[in-house]
């Protein structure tokens, strides 16, 4: 993987976000020429600003709802590989602003695909969606890529719609039969609940828990027994990099949908994750349960990543416990005034030792 990315021209939408920042740093470390298109970071502080990423890459601030600006940015960047991460990523926020959620997640994806149509340099596109695209029956077994799409809340449904839009564009404008002409391979990637250092997003379990621990305050949980597929942010990012490389090198054989989820034992209840964080932090705070029935969320969701493991050779390097250890290490260093950029690169290097 190291040699492949050297000198590659790569564009990310959503590069100012939590996952986009980790991915931008890893690509830069691998020697890629990285450009990004996104809104300002949505939190203060943010990993993007803490690592000085605006000075380390070609960063363009813009909205994926602005088709013309997005087209201009992609044409100017002339990328070979595109990762689409820009999104409204929160279930609860989607209840508050469903129109904005659909605009960003559906039309933003369509705008990205339109921009790719006008840029002949692009060879591989990875559209990042979510594990929540499935019509979740909350059964015990894990979802595979060919399961029915759905989504009860606006966020989940908007991401399922984005998947359908990708399929439509691929069939209409980037078809297998005309691949020799367009030479663009497109895939979607569905990951579980990502965690990692440098996440200050609202209404997310680990950031909320760390803030409560830092202030020695009670942590409020909405669904303490809900089971989620937890994974360190570097696990799916590694999967996206492997997938993009295969799309670039082998094209049609790697198109379609791909799951990137943790091992079954790392699909844990919310309360179990909080208890592990308490243990690693070295202190315990009260847990308050506050169920919001007006804004329901799924109680059980697991992914089957056999396809990625078998065909891409992908596997998570860190299990849930190690991921939480790395998060506590990162956050304590941040609070102590440590060099965030160095620490983040150090963790990328530690993770990469297990995959490269």
PDB file of C-alpha atoms in Angstrom, residues 134 142-145 259-261 302-309:
ATOM      1  CA  UNK A 134     -29.794  -1.354   5.945  1.00  0.00           C
ATOM      2  CA  UNK A 142     -24.953  -9.426  10.795  1.00  0.00           C
ATOM      3  CA  UNK A 143     -25.958  -7.570   7.634  1.00  0.00           C
ATOM      4  CA  UNK A 144     -24.268  -8.382   4.336  1.00  0.00           C
ATOM      5  CA  UNK A 145     -23.857  -6.062   1.368  1.00  0.00           C
ATOM      6  CA  UNK A 259     -18.901  -3.412   4.672  1.00  0.00           C
ATOM      7  CA  UNK A 260     -16.092  -2.444   7.059  1.00  0.00           C
ATOM      8  CA  UNK A 261     -17.143  -3.517  10.541  1.00  0.00           C
ATOM      9  CA  UNK A 302     -23.999  -5.652  13.295  1.00  0.00           C
ATOM     10  CA  UNK A 303     -22.080  -5.831  10.006  1.00  0.00           C
ATOM     11  CA  UNK A 304     -20.740  -8.847   8.133  1.00  0.00           C
ATOM     12  CA  UNK A 305     -17.376  -7.840   6.644  1.00  0.00           C
ATOM     13  CA  UNK A 306     -16.478 -11.213   5.145  1.00  0.00           C
ATOM     14  CA  UNK A 307     -16.276  -9.699   1.667  1.00  0.00           C
ATOM     15  CA  UNK A 308     -13.661  -7.101   2.687  1.00  0.00           C
ATOM     16  CA  UNK A 309     -11.666  -9.643   4.663  1.00  0.00           C
TER      17      UNK A 309
END
